[in-house]
XYZ file of C-alpha atoms in Angstrom:
485
model
C 124.604 121.140 73.493
C 121.822 121.737 70.976
C 121.450 125.277 72.250
C 125.081 125.922 71.844
C 124.970 124.749 68.202
C 121.971 126.979 67.468
C 123.612 129.897 69.093
C 126.796 129.284 67.099
C 124.946 129.104 63.798
C 123.003 132.252 64.643
C 126.313 134.052 65.350
C 127.757 133.012 61.958
C 124.559 134.172 60.217
C 124.822 137.499 61.977
C 128.427 137.836 60.743
C 127.340 137.005 57.171
C 124.670 139.692 57.318
C 127.313 142.264 58.266
C 126.467 142.702 61.906
C 130.076 141.918 62.863
C 131.346 144.510 60.563
C 129.721 147.356 62.570
C 131.700 149.103 65.173
C 131.464 147.449 68.613
C 133.154 148.025 71.945
C 136.436 146.195 71.998
C 136.991 143.791 74.901
C 139.264 145.247 77.628
C 141.520 142.208 77.450
C 142.027 142.489 73.655
C 145.409 143.394 72.165
C 147.073 143.486 68.750
C 150.863 143.169 68.406
C 151.893 145.264 65.404
C 154.895 144.241 63.354
C 157.965 145.757 65.097
C 159.858 148.295 62.973
C 163.268 147.276 61.821
C 165.738 150.069 62.602
C 168.926 148.206 61.904
C 169.628 149.891 58.653
C 169.542 146.555 56.803
C 166.528 145.364 55.067
C 167.710 141.773 55.420
C 167.207 142.028 59.144
C 163.451 142.548 58.831
C 162.975 138.904 59.404
C 164.218 139.300 62.910
C 161.953 142.182 63.872
C 158.942 140.499 62.244
C 159.814 137.248 63.993
C 160.203 138.886 67.405
C 156.847 140.639 67.219
C 155.171 137.328 66.186
C 156.841 135.442 68.989
C 155.529 137.977 71.452
C 152.084 137.726 69.934
C 152.205 133.906 70.138
C 153.279 134.087 73.838
C 150.505 136.408 74.795
C 147.979 134.347 72.795
C 148.748 131.352 75.146
C 147.047 133.124 77.975
C 143.403 132.104 78.085
C 142.623 135.498 79.763
C 143.710 137.541 76.737
C 142.148 138.008 73.312
C 145.081 138.483 70.891
C 144.674 139.480 67.276
C 146.254 137.177 64.747
C 149.392 138.040 62.835
C 147.786 138.128 59.392
C 145.438 140.895 60.405
C 147.971 143.010 62.204
C 150.402 142.722 59.288
C 148.031 144.906 57.206
C 149.147 147.862 59.272
C 152.901 147.391 58.774
C 153.264 150.803 57.103
C 151.535 152.596 59.958
C 149.549 154.925 57.653
C 146.714 155.139 60.184
C 146.974 156.467 63.692
C 146.796 154.182 66.760
C 143.130 154.907 67.492
C 142.067 154.125 63.860
C 144.188 150.927 63.755
C 142.650 149.690 67.017
C 139.220 150.473 65.800
C 139.710 148.605 62.566
C 141.174 145.617 64.356
C 138.522 145.751 67.029
C 140.935 145.760 69.949
C 141.431 147.808 73.102
C 145.244 147.963 73.089
C 148.156 147.915 70.623
C 151.658 146.759 71.318
C 154.008 148.544 69.114
C 157.768 148.587 68.970
C 161.057 148.725 67.114
C 164.175 146.541 66.940
C 167.708 147.814 66.217
C 170.225 145.033 65.923
C 173.967 145.540 65.713
C 176.295 142.659 65.962
C 175.539 140.714 69.197
C 173.586 143.634 70.763
C 169.942 144.335 70.222
C 167.801 147.201 71.348
C 164.080 146.602 71.642
C 161.597 149.433 72.249
C 158.100 148.447 73.198
C 155.000 150.554 73.724
C 151.640 149.543 74.974
C 149.023 152.051 73.581
C 145.470 152.604 74.704
C 143.340 152.039 71.608
C 140.722 154.544 72.641
C 142.971 157.537 73.393
C 146.133 156.698 71.500
C 148.160 157.465 74.633
C 150.867 155.117 75.854
C 150.020 153.056 78.991
C 153.504 151.586 79.260
C 156.858 151.861 77.376
C 160.237 150.500 77.899
C 163.538 150.148 75.997
C 165.643 146.919 76.447
C 169.405 146.898 75.562
C 170.558 143.318 75.644
C 173.056 140.950 74.178
C 171.573 138.508 71.781
C 172.059 135.731 74.298
C 169.350 137.412 76.426
C 166.793 137.796 73.659
C 164.569 135.012 75.142
C 164.476 136.719 78.555
C 163.681 140.014 76.962
C 160.870 138.453 74.909
C 159.402 136.920 77.994
C 159.784 140.087 80.101
C 157.887 142.189 77.511
C 155.147 139.563 77.106
C 154.593 139.184 80.849
C 154.757 142.988 81.451
C 152.070 143.541 78.806
C 149.954 140.680 80.297
C 150.263 142.223 83.715
C 149.045 145.562 82.398
C 146.015 143.837 81.004
C 145.429 142.137 84.375
C 146.558 138.662 83.214
C 149.534 136.377 83.459
C 150.972 134.693 80.419
C 152.345 131.627 82.276
C 151.276 130.041 85.485
C 154.315 131.155 87.518
C 154.990 134.303 85.576
C 158.595 133.157 84.862
C 160.106 133.161 81.394
C 160.692 129.436 81.583
C 156.872 128.803 81.789
C 156.302 130.647 78.526
C 159.250 128.951 76.898
C 157.999 125.520 77.725
C 154.543 126.255 76.431
C 155.966 127.650 73.268
C 158.197 124.672 72.618
C 161.085 127.242 72.386
C 164.830 127.159 72.575
C 167.724 128.681 74.454
C 170.001 128.621 71.296
C 170.376 131.970 69.611
C 171.596 130.055 66.488
C 168.506 127.894 66.382
C 166.145 130.841 67.017
C 167.798 132.949 64.260
C 167.340 130.042 61.739
C 163.752 129.495 62.860
C 162.867 133.136 62.269
C 164.510 133.068 58.916
C 162.580 129.974 58.032
C 159.193 131.481 59.157
C 159.866 134.619 57.086
C 160.426 132.406 53.974
C 157.480 130.218 54.693
C 155.248 133.243 55.113
C 156.038 134.381 51.576
C 154.414 131.311 50.017
C 156.134 132.302 46.709
C 157.147 129.112 44.975
C 158.669 125.678 45.558
C 162.196 127.048 45.855
C 161.166 129.411 48.644
C 159.320 126.659 50.401
C 162.380 124.429 50.266
C 164.559 127.194 51.442
C 162.268 127.603 54.456
C 162.486 123.890 55.165
C 166.265 124.123 55.097
C 166.176 126.862 57.744
C 163.937 124.697 59.977
C 166.364 121.795 59.550
C 169.208 124.160 60.493
C 167.272 125.217 63.649
C 166.779 121.674 64.649
C 170.436 120.832 63.970
C 171.341 123.569 66.403
C 168.790 122.451 69.007
C 167.209 118.959 68.431
C 164.706 119.636 71.178
C 163.246 122.818 69.574
C 159.632 121.808 69.420
C 158.413 124.928 67.551
C 161.003 124.246 64.812
C 159.816 120.635 64.541
C 156.213 121.825 64.168
C 157.146 124.312 61.437
C 159.187 121.647 59.637
C 156.053 119.511 59.584
C 153.998 122.353 58.160
C 156.595 123.092 55.573
C 156.744 119.472 54.420
C 152.937 119.259 54.228
C 152.854 122.536 52.128
C 155.513 121.095 49.761
C 153.563 117.874 49.460
C 150.235 119.523 48.881
C 151.389 122.113 46.375
C 154.421 120.650 44.635
C 154.759 116.924 45.420
C 154.783 114.452 42.525
C 152.493 111.428 42.890
C 155.235 109.020 43.802
C 156.681 111.448 46.399
C 153.656 112.191 48.496
C 153.781 109.371 50.963
C 157.340 109.982 51.957
C 156.772 113.738 52.395
C 153.617 113.170 54.514
C 155.426 110.459 56.559
C 158.173 112.905 57.302
C 155.739 115.612 58.182
C 153.915 113.322 60.626
C 157.151 112.347 62.258
C 158.062 115.971 62.795
C 154.732 116.925 64.320
C 154.803 113.925 66.597
C 158.346 114.848 67.668
C 157.213 118.386 68.514
C 154.300 117.033 70.539
C 156.709 114.600 72.478
C 158.872 117.651 73.376
C 156.119 120.115 74.109
C 152.763 118.350 74.670
C 150.891 121.626 75.077
C 152.060 123.192 71.735
C 148.648 123.584 69.974
C 150.191 124.267 66.595
C 151.880 120.882 66.643
C 148.663 119.069 67.357
C 146.930 120.966 64.621
C 149.547 120.307 62.135
C 149.536 116.582 63.016
C 145.718 116.495 62.521
C 145.923 118.355 59.278
C 148.637 116.004 57.868
C 146.802 112.840 59.078
C 143.627 114.057 57.393
C 144.999 115.491 54.148
C 148.136 113.412 53.835
C 147.194 109.999 55.239
C 143.479 110.468 54.306
C 142.547 109.179 57.780
C 139.771 111.153 59.179
C 139.522 108.923 62.357
C 143.114 109.224 63.228
C 142.985 113.067 62.694
C 140.183 113.494 65.219
C 142.280 113.186 68.453
C 144.972 115.684 67.536
C 142.516 118.134 66.147
C 140.433 117.996 69.341
C 143.613 118.569 71.372
C 144.452 121.505 69.237
C 140.961 122.994 69.796
C 141.422 122.624 73.606
C 144.819 124.257 73.772
C 144.768 126.746 70.827
C 141.711 128.848 71.403
C 143.916 131.910 70.938
C 145.333 130.886 67.576
C 143.199 131.769 64.502
C 144.850 129.332 62.181
C 144.480 126.504 64.669
C 140.746 127.204 65.015
C 140.250 127.610 61.307
C 141.916 124.237 60.543
C 139.733 122.559 63.189
C 136.636 124.231 61.780
C 137.389 122.948 58.286
C 138.012 119.418 59.593
C 134.809 119.526 61.559
C 132.827 120.723 58.516
C 134.283 117.927 56.341
C 133.504 115.285 58.978
C 129.825 116.548 59.517
C 130.269 118.396 62.817
C 128.390 121.467 61.844
C 128.058 123.178 65.293
C 131.762 122.665 66.165
C 132.733 124.017 62.680
C 130.608 127.138 63.184
C 131.871 127.840 66.697
C 135.555 127.419 65.760
C 135.176 129.577 62.609
C 133.529 132.383 64.660
C 136.504 132.409 66.917
C 138.975 132.342 63.957
C 137.091 135.333 62.422
C 137.228 137.260 65.723
C 140.980 136.715 66.126
C 141.821 137.329 62.462
C 139.219 139.435 60.655
C 141.493 140.835 58.008
C 142.952 137.513 56.754
C 141.545 136.459 53.451
C 142.350 132.823 54.044
C 140.078 132.851 57.041
C 137.211 134.246 54.993
C 137.775 131.741 52.299
C 137.669 128.906 54.920
C 134.378 130.395 56.263
C 132.894 130.147 52.731
C 134.044 126.507 52.444
C 132.308 125.668 55.665
C 128.996 127.032 54.464
C 129.412 125.213 51.095
C 130.040 121.961 53.005
C 126.789 122.495 54.943
C 125.080 123.058 51.559
C 124.326 126.722 52.396
C 125.333 127.659 48.882
C 124.101 131.236 48.876
C 125.596 131.896 52.279
C 129.011 130.623 51.164
C 129.443 133.299 48.546
C 129.731 136.512 50.625
C 132.756 135.401 52.702
C 134.438 134.109 49.466
C 133.884 137.512 47.843
C 135.224 139.189 50.966
C 138.361 137.046 50.589
C 138.771 138.121 47.027
C 138.175 141.791 47.938
C 141.207 141.486 50.327
C 143.265 139.514 47.865
C 142.036 139.549 44.278
C 144.705 136.934 43.273
C 143.620 134.467 45.809
C 143.550 130.908 44.607
C 140.478 128.591 44.717
C 138.073 131.363 45.831
C 136.602 131.986 42.369
C 136.219 128.305 41.762
C 134.428 127.922 45.112
C 132.070 130.723 44.089
C 131.601 128.945 40.766
C 130.624 125.740 42.576
C 128.094 127.519 44.791
C 126.507 129.275 41.737
C 126.475 125.971 39.920
C 124.478 124.425 42.752
C 122.127 127.354 42.780
C 121.427 126.851 38.961
C 123.105 130.183 38.051
C 125.006 128.610 35.246
C 126.181 131.655 33.326
C 127.427 133.260 36.532
C 129.127 130.038 37.507
C 130.816 129.959 34.125
C 132.241 133.541 34.688
C 133.407 132.659 38.198
C 135.382 129.596 36.838
C 136.837 131.617 34.092
C 138.363 134.044 36.691
C 139.931 131.169 38.713
C 143.823 131.511 38.475
C 144.571 127.747 39.339
C 144.217 125.836 36.148
C 143.041 122.473 37.430
C 140.165 124.000 39.428
C 139.241 126.246 36.471
C 139.185 123.382 34.053
C 137.203 121.068 36.247
C 134.621 123.822 36.714
C 134.470 124.548 33.003
C 134.045 120.861 32.065
C 131.013 120.606 34.456
C 129.240 123.997 33.658
C 129.716 123.586 29.896
C 128.165 120.147 30.024
C 125.307 121.590 32.008
C 124.843 124.350 29.388
C 124.693 121.656 26.612
C 128.084 122.504 25.105
C 129.411 119.010 24.936
C 132.409 119.805 22.815
C 133.664 122.570 25.114
C 133.119 120.345 28.103
C 135.137 117.534 26.555
C 137.904 119.839 25.603
C 138.258 121.121 29.117
C 138.309 117.644 30.577
C 140.924 116.537 27.946
C 143.198 119.472 28.882
C 142.710 118.690 32.568
C 143.863 115.171 32.059
C 146.621 116.036 29.706
C 148.109 118.782 31.778
C 147.696 117.424 35.302
C 147.283 113.631 35.047
C 146.944 111.638 38.189
C 147.568 114.669 40.423
C 143.835 115.677 39.828
C 142.106 112.323 39.890
C 139.592 113.752 42.380
C 138.606 116.651 40.095
C 138.291 114.143 37.242
C 135.906 112.074 39.273
C 133.756 115.195 40.054
C 133.526 115.933 36.403
C 132.625 112.410 35.424
C 130.011 112.139 38.218
C 128.305 115.346 36.843
C 128.463 113.906 33.410
C 126.561 110.772 34.564
C 129.568 108.490 33.860
C 129.352 106.922 37.308
C 131.469 103.877 36.844
C 134.381 105.952 35.463
C 133.995 108.438 38.331
C 134.230 105.621 40.964
C 137.249 104.182 39.185
C 138.995 107.662 39.412
C 138.222 107.906 43.164
C 139.653 104.449 43.773
C 142.804 105.363 41.866
C 142.895 108.721 43.862
C 142.887 106.718 47.080
C 145.916 104.692 45.855
C 147.960 107.686 45.016
C 146.936 109.725 48.042
C 145.043 112.562 46.352
C 144.146 115.055 49.154
C 141.030 116.038 47.392
C 139.406 113.017 48.855
C 138.908 114.877 52.188
C 135.970 116.550 50.536
C 134.249 113.293 49.609
C 131.805 112.927 52.504
C 129.782 116.120 51.752
C 130.843 117.144 48.213
C 127.568 117.794 46.251
C 129.323 117.235 42.960
C 129.617 113.578 43.933
C 125.962 113.187 44.822
C 125.200 110.934 41.786
C 127.487 108.321 43.404
C 125.955 108.172 46.888
C 123.770 105.151 46.327
C 126.708 103.006 45.018
C 128.103 100.400 47.481
C 131.598 101.117 46.145
C 131.272 104.781 47.132
C 130.107 103.825 50.618
C 133.128 101.496 50.939
C 135.387 104.329 49.908
C 133.975 106.660 52.545
C 134.579 103.972 55.206
C 138.189 103.523 54.067
C 138.727 107.311 54.516
C 137.601 107.104 58.141
C 134.296 108.911 57.643
C 131.647 107.799 60.102
């Protein structure tokens, strides 16, 4: 076990030094499913072609014998500006599955093409003309044919029903359509109205098919997102309870659905603030979701926050391999290094995330935290100033200005943080007060944060900004109440 941990850590260090960025031979069982082109003549139908390609990707990813690139990375090639060989090289895969969808009324034509990433030539292609009622059979047929071409089987018996059960799917076209619409809205992450519109679509999918496990899992994710980003203090408990109930329902219907276990673990950890209860579903998600980058990234972050450094490193390596062009994955990699107090090593992946998405939230603040810990105060100040999320920016400014001896500016930033965000940011207030040396007030804010359910508390165990509190018995009691061993 110790050898595995050391090897995992060495692998992540190699990635940080850029070794993983160099061209390497793609594994023969690796494949990327590109977003299928919408040929329906109606831009509003794009959700269906996108959803179908993602369902195919998810079906293939459930095979332990295939290495399937995550959706976020493949989506960067939606416009097909590069040729197939270039796309395969950039993604690091041996094969591409490309295709198009033309939907007219109740009839859908799906063209699929499996391309050799080294030559750019087609290995297999087929066109399917089906009624919408047959969409699930077509989806399974394409996935199984591609898997066979890569010398693997998606499901144990090779039948569509096996893949459907593993996916927690449905036989209702109405439910499936609502589910795809909901996922398209959820993927936008635009604002509260969009998130609630996505939730309404998942509710519609469940109304059409109450046993649609994937829809229950997505409903749980949607509720958790609404709680995390938009929930008022008094609404959080009800939102998290509803999310947990939906995730548990998904697991009851489809016990092998890794996304449901991952969502349950995430909500128990960040919503219920119960690290102990979250461990079992997170471990189950790791066992069943090795082909899903987001599942691996969530597990990695949970492991980092609970002190499981080796597990965090290995899971993050897997997530980076499956989704190398996703800025969220790189931001998560940075957070794992910061949690391990490898401050200098946390900065490159965070900068990589910002390179991919200059408007990404919390990345600049995370760089500021690392620079603060390294004693580079002027650089930390600049990083905080670039943070688009106000509460993270103000908390960072209140700390760094105090370190620089600018008491007035520090107090002004703290006053604005409290005035603008109140009890929603009790955890950040505690960080500031701990760094100011006002330890009693910091403990009091953390205790209040526990009462209102502030999800920031998941960082408590290894947050260096709270180090001044670690000898206080009240702080140790808080850690125990959060389930940190």
